PDB file of C-alpha atoms in Angstrom:
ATOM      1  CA  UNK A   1     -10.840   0.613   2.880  1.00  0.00           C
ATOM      2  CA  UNK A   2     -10.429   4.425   2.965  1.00  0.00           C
ATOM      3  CA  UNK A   3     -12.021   7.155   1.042  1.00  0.00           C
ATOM      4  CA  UNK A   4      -9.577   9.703   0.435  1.00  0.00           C
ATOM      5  CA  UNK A   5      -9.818  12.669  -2.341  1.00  0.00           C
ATOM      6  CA  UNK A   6      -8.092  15.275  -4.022  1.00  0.00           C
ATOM      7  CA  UNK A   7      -7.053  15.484  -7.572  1.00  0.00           C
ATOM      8  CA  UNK A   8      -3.888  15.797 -10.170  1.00  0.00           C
ATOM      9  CA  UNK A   9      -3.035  16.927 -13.977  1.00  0.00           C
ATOM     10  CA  UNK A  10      -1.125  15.192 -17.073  1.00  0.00           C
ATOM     11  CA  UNK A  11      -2.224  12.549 -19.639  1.00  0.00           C
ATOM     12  CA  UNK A  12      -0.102   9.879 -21.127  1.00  0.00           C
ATOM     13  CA  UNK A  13      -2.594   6.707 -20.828  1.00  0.00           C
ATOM     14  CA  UNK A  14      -5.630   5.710 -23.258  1.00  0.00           C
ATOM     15  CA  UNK A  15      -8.364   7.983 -23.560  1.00  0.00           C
ATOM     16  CA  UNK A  16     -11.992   6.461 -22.418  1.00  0.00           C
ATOM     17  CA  UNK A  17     -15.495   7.607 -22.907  1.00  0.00           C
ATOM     18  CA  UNK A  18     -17.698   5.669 -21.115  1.00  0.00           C
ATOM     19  CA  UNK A  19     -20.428   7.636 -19.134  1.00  0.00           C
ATOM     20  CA  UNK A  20     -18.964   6.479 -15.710  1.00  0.00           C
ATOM     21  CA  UNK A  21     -14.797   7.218 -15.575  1.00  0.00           C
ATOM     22  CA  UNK A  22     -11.998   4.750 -15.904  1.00  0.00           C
ATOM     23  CA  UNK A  23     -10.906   2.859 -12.686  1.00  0.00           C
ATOM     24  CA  UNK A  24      -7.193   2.510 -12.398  1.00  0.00           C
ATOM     25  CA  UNK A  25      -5.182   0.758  -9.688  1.00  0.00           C
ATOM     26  CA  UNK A  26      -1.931   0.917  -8.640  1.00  0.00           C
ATOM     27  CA  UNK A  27       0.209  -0.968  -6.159  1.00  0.00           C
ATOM     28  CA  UNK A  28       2.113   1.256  -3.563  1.00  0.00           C
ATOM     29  CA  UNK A  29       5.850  -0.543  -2.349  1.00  0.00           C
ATOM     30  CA  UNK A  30       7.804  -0.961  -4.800  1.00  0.00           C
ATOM     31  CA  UNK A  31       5.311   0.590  -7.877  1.00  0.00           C
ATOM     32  CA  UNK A  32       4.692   4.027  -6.555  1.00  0.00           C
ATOM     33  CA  UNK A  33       7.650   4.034  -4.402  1.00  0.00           C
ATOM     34  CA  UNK A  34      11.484   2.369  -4.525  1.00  0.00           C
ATOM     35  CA  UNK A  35      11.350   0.269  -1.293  1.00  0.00           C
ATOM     36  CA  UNK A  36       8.794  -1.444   1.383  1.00  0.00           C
ATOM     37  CA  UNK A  37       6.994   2.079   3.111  1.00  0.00           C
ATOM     38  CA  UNK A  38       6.151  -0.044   6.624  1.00  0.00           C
ATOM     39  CA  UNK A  39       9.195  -1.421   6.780  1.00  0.00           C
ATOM     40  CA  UNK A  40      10.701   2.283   6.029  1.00  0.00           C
ATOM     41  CA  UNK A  41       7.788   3.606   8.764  1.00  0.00           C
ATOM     42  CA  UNK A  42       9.143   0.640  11.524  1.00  0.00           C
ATOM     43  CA  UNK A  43      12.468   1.178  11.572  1.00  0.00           C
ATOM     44  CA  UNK A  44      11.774   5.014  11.887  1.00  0.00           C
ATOM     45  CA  UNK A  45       9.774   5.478  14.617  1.00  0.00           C
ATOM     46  CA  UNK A  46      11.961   3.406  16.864  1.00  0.00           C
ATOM     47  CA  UNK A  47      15.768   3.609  17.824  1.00  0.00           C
ATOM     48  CA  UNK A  48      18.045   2.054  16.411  1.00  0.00           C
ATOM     49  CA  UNK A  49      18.892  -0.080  18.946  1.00  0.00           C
ATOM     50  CA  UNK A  50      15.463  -0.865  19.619  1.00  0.00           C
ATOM     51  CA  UNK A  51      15.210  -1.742  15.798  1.00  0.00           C
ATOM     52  CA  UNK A  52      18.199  -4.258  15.960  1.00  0.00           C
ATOM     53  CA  UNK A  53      16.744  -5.996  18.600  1.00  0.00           C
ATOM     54  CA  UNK A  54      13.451  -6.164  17.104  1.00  0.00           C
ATOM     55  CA  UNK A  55      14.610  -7.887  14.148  1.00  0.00           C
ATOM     56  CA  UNK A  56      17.161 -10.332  16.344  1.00  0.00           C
ATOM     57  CA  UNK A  57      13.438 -11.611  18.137  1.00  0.00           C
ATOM     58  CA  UNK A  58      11.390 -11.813  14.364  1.00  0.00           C
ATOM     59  CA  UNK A  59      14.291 -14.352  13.296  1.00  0.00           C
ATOM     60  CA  UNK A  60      12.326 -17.274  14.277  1.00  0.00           C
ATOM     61  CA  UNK A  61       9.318 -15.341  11.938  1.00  0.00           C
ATOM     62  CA  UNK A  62      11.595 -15.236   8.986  1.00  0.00           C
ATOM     63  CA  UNK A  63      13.021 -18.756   9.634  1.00  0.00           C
ATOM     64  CA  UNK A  64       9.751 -19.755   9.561  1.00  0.00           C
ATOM     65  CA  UNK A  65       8.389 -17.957   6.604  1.00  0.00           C
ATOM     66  CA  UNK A  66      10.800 -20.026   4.020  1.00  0.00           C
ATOM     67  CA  UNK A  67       8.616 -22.958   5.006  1.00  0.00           C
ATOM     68  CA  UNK A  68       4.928 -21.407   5.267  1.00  0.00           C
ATOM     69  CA  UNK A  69       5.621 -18.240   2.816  1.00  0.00           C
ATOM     70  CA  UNK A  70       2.367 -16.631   4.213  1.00  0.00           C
ATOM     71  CA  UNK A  71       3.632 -12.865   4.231  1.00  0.00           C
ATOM     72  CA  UNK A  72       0.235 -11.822   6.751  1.00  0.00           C
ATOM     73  CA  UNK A  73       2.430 -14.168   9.475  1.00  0.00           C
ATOM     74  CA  UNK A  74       5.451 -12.431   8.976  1.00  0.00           C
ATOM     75  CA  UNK A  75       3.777  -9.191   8.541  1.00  0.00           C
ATOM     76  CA  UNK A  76       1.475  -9.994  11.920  1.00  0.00           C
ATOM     77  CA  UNK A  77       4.804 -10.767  13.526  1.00  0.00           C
ATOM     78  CA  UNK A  78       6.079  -7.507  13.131  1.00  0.00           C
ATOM     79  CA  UNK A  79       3.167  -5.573  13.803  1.00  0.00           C
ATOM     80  CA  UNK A  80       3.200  -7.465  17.136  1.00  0.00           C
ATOM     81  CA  UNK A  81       7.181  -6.642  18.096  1.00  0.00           C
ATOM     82  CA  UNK A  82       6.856  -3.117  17.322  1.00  0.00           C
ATOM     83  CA  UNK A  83       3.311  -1.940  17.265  1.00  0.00           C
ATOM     84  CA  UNK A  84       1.228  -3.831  19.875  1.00  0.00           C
ATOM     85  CA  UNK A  85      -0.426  -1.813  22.334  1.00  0.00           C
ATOM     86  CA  UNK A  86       0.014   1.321  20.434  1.00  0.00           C
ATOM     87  CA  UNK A  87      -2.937   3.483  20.180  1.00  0.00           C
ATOM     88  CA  UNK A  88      -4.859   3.947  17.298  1.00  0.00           C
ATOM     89  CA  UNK A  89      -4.766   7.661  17.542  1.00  0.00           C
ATOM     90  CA  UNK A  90      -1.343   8.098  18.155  1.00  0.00           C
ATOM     91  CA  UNK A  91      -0.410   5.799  15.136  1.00  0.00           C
ATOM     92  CA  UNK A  92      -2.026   7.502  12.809  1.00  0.00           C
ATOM     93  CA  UNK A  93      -0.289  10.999  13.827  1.00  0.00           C
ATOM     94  CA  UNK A  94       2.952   9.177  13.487  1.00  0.00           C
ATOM     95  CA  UNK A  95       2.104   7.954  10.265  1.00  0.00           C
ATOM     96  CA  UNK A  96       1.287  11.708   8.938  1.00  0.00           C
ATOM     97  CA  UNK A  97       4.557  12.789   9.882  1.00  0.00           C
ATOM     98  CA  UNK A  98       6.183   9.941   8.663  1.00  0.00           C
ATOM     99  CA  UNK A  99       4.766  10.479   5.179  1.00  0.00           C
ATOM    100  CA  UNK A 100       5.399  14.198   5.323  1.00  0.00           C
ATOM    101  CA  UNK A 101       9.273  13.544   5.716  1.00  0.00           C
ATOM    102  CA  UNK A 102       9.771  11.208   3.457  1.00  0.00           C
ATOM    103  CA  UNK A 103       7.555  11.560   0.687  1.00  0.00           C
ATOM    104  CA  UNK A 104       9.805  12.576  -1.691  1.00  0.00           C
ATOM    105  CA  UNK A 105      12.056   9.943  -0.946  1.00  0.00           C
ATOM    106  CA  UNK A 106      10.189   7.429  -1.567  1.00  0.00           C
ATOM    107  CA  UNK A 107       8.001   8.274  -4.388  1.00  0.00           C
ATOM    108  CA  UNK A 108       9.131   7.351  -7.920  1.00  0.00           C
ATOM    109  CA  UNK A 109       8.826  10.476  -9.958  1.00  0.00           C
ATOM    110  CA  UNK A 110       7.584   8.483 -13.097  1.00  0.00           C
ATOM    111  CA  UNK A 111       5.056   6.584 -11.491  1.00  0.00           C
ATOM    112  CA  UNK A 112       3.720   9.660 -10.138  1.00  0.00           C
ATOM    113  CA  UNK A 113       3.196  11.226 -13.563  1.00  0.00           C
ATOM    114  CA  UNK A 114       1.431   8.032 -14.810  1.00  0.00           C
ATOM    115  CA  UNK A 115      -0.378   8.778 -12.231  1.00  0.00           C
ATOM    116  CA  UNK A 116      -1.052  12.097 -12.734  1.00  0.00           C
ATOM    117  CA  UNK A 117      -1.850  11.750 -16.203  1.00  0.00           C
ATOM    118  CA  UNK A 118      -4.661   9.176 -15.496  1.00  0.00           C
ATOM    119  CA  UNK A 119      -6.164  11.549 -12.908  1.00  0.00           C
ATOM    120  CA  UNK A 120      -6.384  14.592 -15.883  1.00  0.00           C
ATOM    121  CA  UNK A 121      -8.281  12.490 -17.995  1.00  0.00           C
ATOM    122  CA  UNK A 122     -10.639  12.187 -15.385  1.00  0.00           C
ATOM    123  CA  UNK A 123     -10.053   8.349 -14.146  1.00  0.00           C
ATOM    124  CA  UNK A 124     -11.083   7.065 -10.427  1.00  0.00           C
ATOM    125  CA  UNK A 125      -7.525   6.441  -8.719  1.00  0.00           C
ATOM    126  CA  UNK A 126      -7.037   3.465  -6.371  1.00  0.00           C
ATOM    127  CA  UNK A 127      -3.763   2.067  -4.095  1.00  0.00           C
ATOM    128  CA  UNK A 128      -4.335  -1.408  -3.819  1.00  0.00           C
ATOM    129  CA  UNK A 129      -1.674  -2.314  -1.457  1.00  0.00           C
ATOM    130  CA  UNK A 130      -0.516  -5.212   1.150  1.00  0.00           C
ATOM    131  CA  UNK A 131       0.901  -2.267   3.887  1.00  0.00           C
ATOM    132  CA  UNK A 132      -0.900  -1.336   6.387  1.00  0.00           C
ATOM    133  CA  UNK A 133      -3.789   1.390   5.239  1.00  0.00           C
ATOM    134  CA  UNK A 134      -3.084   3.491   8.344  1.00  0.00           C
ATOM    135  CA  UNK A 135       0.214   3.848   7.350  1.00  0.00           C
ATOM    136  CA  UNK A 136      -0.330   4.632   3.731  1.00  0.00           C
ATOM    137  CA  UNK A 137      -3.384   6.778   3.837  1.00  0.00           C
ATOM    138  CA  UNK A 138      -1.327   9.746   4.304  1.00  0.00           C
ATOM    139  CA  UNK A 139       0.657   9.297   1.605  1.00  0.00           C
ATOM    140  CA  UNK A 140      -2.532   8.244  -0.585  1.00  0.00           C
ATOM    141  CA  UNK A 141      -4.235  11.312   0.481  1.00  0.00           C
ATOM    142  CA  UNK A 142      -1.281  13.542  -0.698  1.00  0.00           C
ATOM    143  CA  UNK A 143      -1.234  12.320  -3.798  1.00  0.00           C
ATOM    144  CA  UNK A 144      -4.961  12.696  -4.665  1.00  0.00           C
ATOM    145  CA  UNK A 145      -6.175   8.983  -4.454  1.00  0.00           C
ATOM    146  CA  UNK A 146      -9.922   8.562  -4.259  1.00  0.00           C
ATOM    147  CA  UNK A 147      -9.526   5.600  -2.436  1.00  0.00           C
ATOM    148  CA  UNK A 148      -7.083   3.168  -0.518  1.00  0.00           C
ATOM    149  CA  UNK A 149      -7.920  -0.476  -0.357  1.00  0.00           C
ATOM    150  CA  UNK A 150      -4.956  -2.034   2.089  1.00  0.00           C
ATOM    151  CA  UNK A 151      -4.293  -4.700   4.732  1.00  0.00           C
ATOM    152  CA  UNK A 152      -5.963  -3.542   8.294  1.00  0.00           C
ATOM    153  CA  UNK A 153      -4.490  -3.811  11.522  1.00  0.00           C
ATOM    154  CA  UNK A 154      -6.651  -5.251  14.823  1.00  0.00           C
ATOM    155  CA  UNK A 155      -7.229  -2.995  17.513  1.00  0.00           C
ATOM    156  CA  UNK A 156      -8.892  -3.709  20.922  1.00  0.00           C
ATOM    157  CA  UNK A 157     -11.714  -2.011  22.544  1.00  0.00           C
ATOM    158  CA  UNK A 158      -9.586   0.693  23.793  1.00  0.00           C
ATOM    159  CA  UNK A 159      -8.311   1.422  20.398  1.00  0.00           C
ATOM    160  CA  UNK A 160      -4.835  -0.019  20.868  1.00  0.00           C
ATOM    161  CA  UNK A 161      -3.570  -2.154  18.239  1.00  0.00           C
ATOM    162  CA  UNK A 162      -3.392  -5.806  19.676  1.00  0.00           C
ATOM    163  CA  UNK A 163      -0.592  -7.053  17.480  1.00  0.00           C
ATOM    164  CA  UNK A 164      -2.575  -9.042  14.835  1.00  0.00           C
ATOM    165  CA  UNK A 165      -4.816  -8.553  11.370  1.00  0.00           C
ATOM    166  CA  UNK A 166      -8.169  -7.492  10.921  1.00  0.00           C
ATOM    167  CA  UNK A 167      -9.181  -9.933   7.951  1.00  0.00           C
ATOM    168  CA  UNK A 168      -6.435 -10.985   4.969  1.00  0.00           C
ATOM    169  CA  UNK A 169      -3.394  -9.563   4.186  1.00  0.00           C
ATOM    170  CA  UNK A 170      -4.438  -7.710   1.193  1.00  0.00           C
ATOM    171  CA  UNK A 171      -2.030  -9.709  -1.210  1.00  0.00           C
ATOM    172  CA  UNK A 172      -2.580 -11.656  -4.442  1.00  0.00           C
ATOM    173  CA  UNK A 173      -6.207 -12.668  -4.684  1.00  0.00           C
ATOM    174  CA  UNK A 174      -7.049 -10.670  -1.943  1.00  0.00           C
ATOM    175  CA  UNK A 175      -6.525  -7.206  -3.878  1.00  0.00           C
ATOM    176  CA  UNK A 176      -9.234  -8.289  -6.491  1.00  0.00           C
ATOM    177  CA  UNK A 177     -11.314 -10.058  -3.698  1.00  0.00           C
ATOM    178  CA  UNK A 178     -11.557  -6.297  -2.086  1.00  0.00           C
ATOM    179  CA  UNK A 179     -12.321  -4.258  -5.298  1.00  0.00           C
ATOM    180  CA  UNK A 180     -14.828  -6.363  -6.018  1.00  0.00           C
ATOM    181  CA  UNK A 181     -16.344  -5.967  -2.549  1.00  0.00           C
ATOM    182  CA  UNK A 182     -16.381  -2.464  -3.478  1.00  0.00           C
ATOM    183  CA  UNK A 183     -16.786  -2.281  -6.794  1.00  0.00           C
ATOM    184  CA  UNK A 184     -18.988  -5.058  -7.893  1.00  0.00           C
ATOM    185  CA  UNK A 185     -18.326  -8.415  -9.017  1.00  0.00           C
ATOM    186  CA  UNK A 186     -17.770  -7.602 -12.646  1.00  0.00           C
ATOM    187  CA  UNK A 187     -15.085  -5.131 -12.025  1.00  0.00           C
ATOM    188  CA  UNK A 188     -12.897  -4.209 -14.665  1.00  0.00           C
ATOM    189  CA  UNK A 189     -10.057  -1.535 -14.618  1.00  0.00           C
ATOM    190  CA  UNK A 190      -8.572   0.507 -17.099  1.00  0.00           C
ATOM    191  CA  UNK A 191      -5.031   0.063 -16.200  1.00  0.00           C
ATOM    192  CA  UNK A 192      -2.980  -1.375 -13.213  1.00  0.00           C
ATOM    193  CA  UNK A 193       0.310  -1.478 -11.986  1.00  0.00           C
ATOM    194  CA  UNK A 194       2.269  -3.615  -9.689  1.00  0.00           C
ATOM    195  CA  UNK A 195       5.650  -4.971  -9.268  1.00  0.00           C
ATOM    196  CA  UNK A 196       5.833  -8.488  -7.885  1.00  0.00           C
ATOM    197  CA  UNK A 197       3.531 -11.532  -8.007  1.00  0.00           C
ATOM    198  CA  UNK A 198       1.631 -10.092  -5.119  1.00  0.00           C
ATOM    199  CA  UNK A 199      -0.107  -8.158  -7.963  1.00  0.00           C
ATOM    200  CA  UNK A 200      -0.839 -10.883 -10.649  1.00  0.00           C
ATOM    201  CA  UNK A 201      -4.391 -11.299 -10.096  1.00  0.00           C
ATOM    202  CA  UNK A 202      -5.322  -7.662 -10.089  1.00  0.00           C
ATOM    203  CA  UNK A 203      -3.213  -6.907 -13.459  1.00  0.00           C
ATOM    204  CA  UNK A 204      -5.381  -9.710 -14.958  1.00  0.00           C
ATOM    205  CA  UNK A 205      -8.225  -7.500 -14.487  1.00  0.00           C
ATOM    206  CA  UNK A 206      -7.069  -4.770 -16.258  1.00  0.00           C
ATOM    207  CA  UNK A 207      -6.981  -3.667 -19.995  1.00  0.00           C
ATOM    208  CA  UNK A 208      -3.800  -1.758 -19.749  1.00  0.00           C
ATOM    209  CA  UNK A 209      -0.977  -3.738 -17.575  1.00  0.00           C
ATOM    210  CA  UNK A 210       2.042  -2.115 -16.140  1.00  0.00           C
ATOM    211  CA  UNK A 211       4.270  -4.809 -14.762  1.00  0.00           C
ATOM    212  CA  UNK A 212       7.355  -3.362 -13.214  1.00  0.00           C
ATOM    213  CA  UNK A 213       7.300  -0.343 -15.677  1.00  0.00           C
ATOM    214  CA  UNK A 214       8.436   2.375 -13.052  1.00  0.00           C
ATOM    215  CA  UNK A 215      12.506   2.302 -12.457  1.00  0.00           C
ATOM    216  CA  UNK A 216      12.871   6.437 -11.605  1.00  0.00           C
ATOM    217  CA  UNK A 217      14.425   7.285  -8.773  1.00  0.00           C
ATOM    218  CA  UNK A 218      13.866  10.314  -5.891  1.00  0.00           C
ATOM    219  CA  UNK A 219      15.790  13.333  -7.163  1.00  0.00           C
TER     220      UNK A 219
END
């Protein structure tokens, strides 16, 4: 999980009063933005022929994944054809640059106010997401999020990332198993959002639920 901070304006969503401030989560591909951001970040920091033969070798992953339909295997299998061995350090740059080119392509402009309308009244903002937290932390960070809980990739002793997980793929149950690690057991958020069944158990924890709600488009 990351800490990350900076703030926003607006207001839109139900006012609270409660001494400590509302806790709202959102889900990042496909919620806060129109398509999957590390499959975006993949494909961009290799060539395209590179990425075409990439995806030729994960057929046997995807084959495989109608029978299992674990997404951490498929996702593990891609980390593994087109990340292993890549440094920690130099990931993360590539990820900041990534996010600074195609922020505004990705982000949906009325999710973003939502957003920004929870953060005015004063509400603790969360991404809850399945991607990879090094590769959405930049783009969590521009937007003002307090924190980012996400799936975490395995490196080795010399930083490099060996091609697997560190811990679940932070999908389905997963997303409220982490908050509560962080939050406490009795966690309870003001709002969520989401768009597939990846986010079912963490909308059940919320008193305002935004299923699929966001449909704007990058100008």
């Amino acid at each position: 999980m990351s800490e990350i901070h900076e703030a926003s304006e607006d207001a839109h969503a139900p006012t609270h009063t409660e001494a400590s401030p509302p806790l709202v989560a959102f889900d990042f591909d496909g919620t806060l933005t129109v398509r999957d951001s590390f499959t975006a970040f993949l494909k961009w920091r290799v060539s395209g022929g590179r990425w075409t033969m990439g995806m030729i070798r994960l057929a046997p992953a995807a084959l495989s994944y109608l029978f299992h339909r674990d997404r951490g295997r498929i996702k593990a299998a891609a980390i593994r054809e087109f990340l292993k061995g890549v440094p920690q350090e130099r990931l993360e740059a590539q990820a900041r640059t990534f996010a600074e080119t195609h922020a505004q392509s990705l982000f949906r402009p009325d999710a973003l106010a939502v957003w920004r309308r929870w953060r005015a009244q004063g509400a603790r903002m969360v991404i809850v997401t399945a991607s990879p937290d090094t590769v959405v932390a930049p783009f969590a960070r521009g937007i003002g999020a307090d924190l980012l809980i996400g799936t975490k990739l395995a490196y080795d002793l010399n930083g490099k990332v060996t091609g697997g997980l560190s811990g679940p793929n932070c999908r389905g149950p997963e997303k409220v198993v982490r908050l509560r690690e962080t939050f406490g057991e009795r966690v309870k958020l003001a709002a969520a959002y989401g768009d597939t069944s990846g986010d079912t158990e963490m909308l059940a924890i919320a008193q305002e639920r935004g299923y699929r709600i966001f449909k704007g488009k990058p100008v």
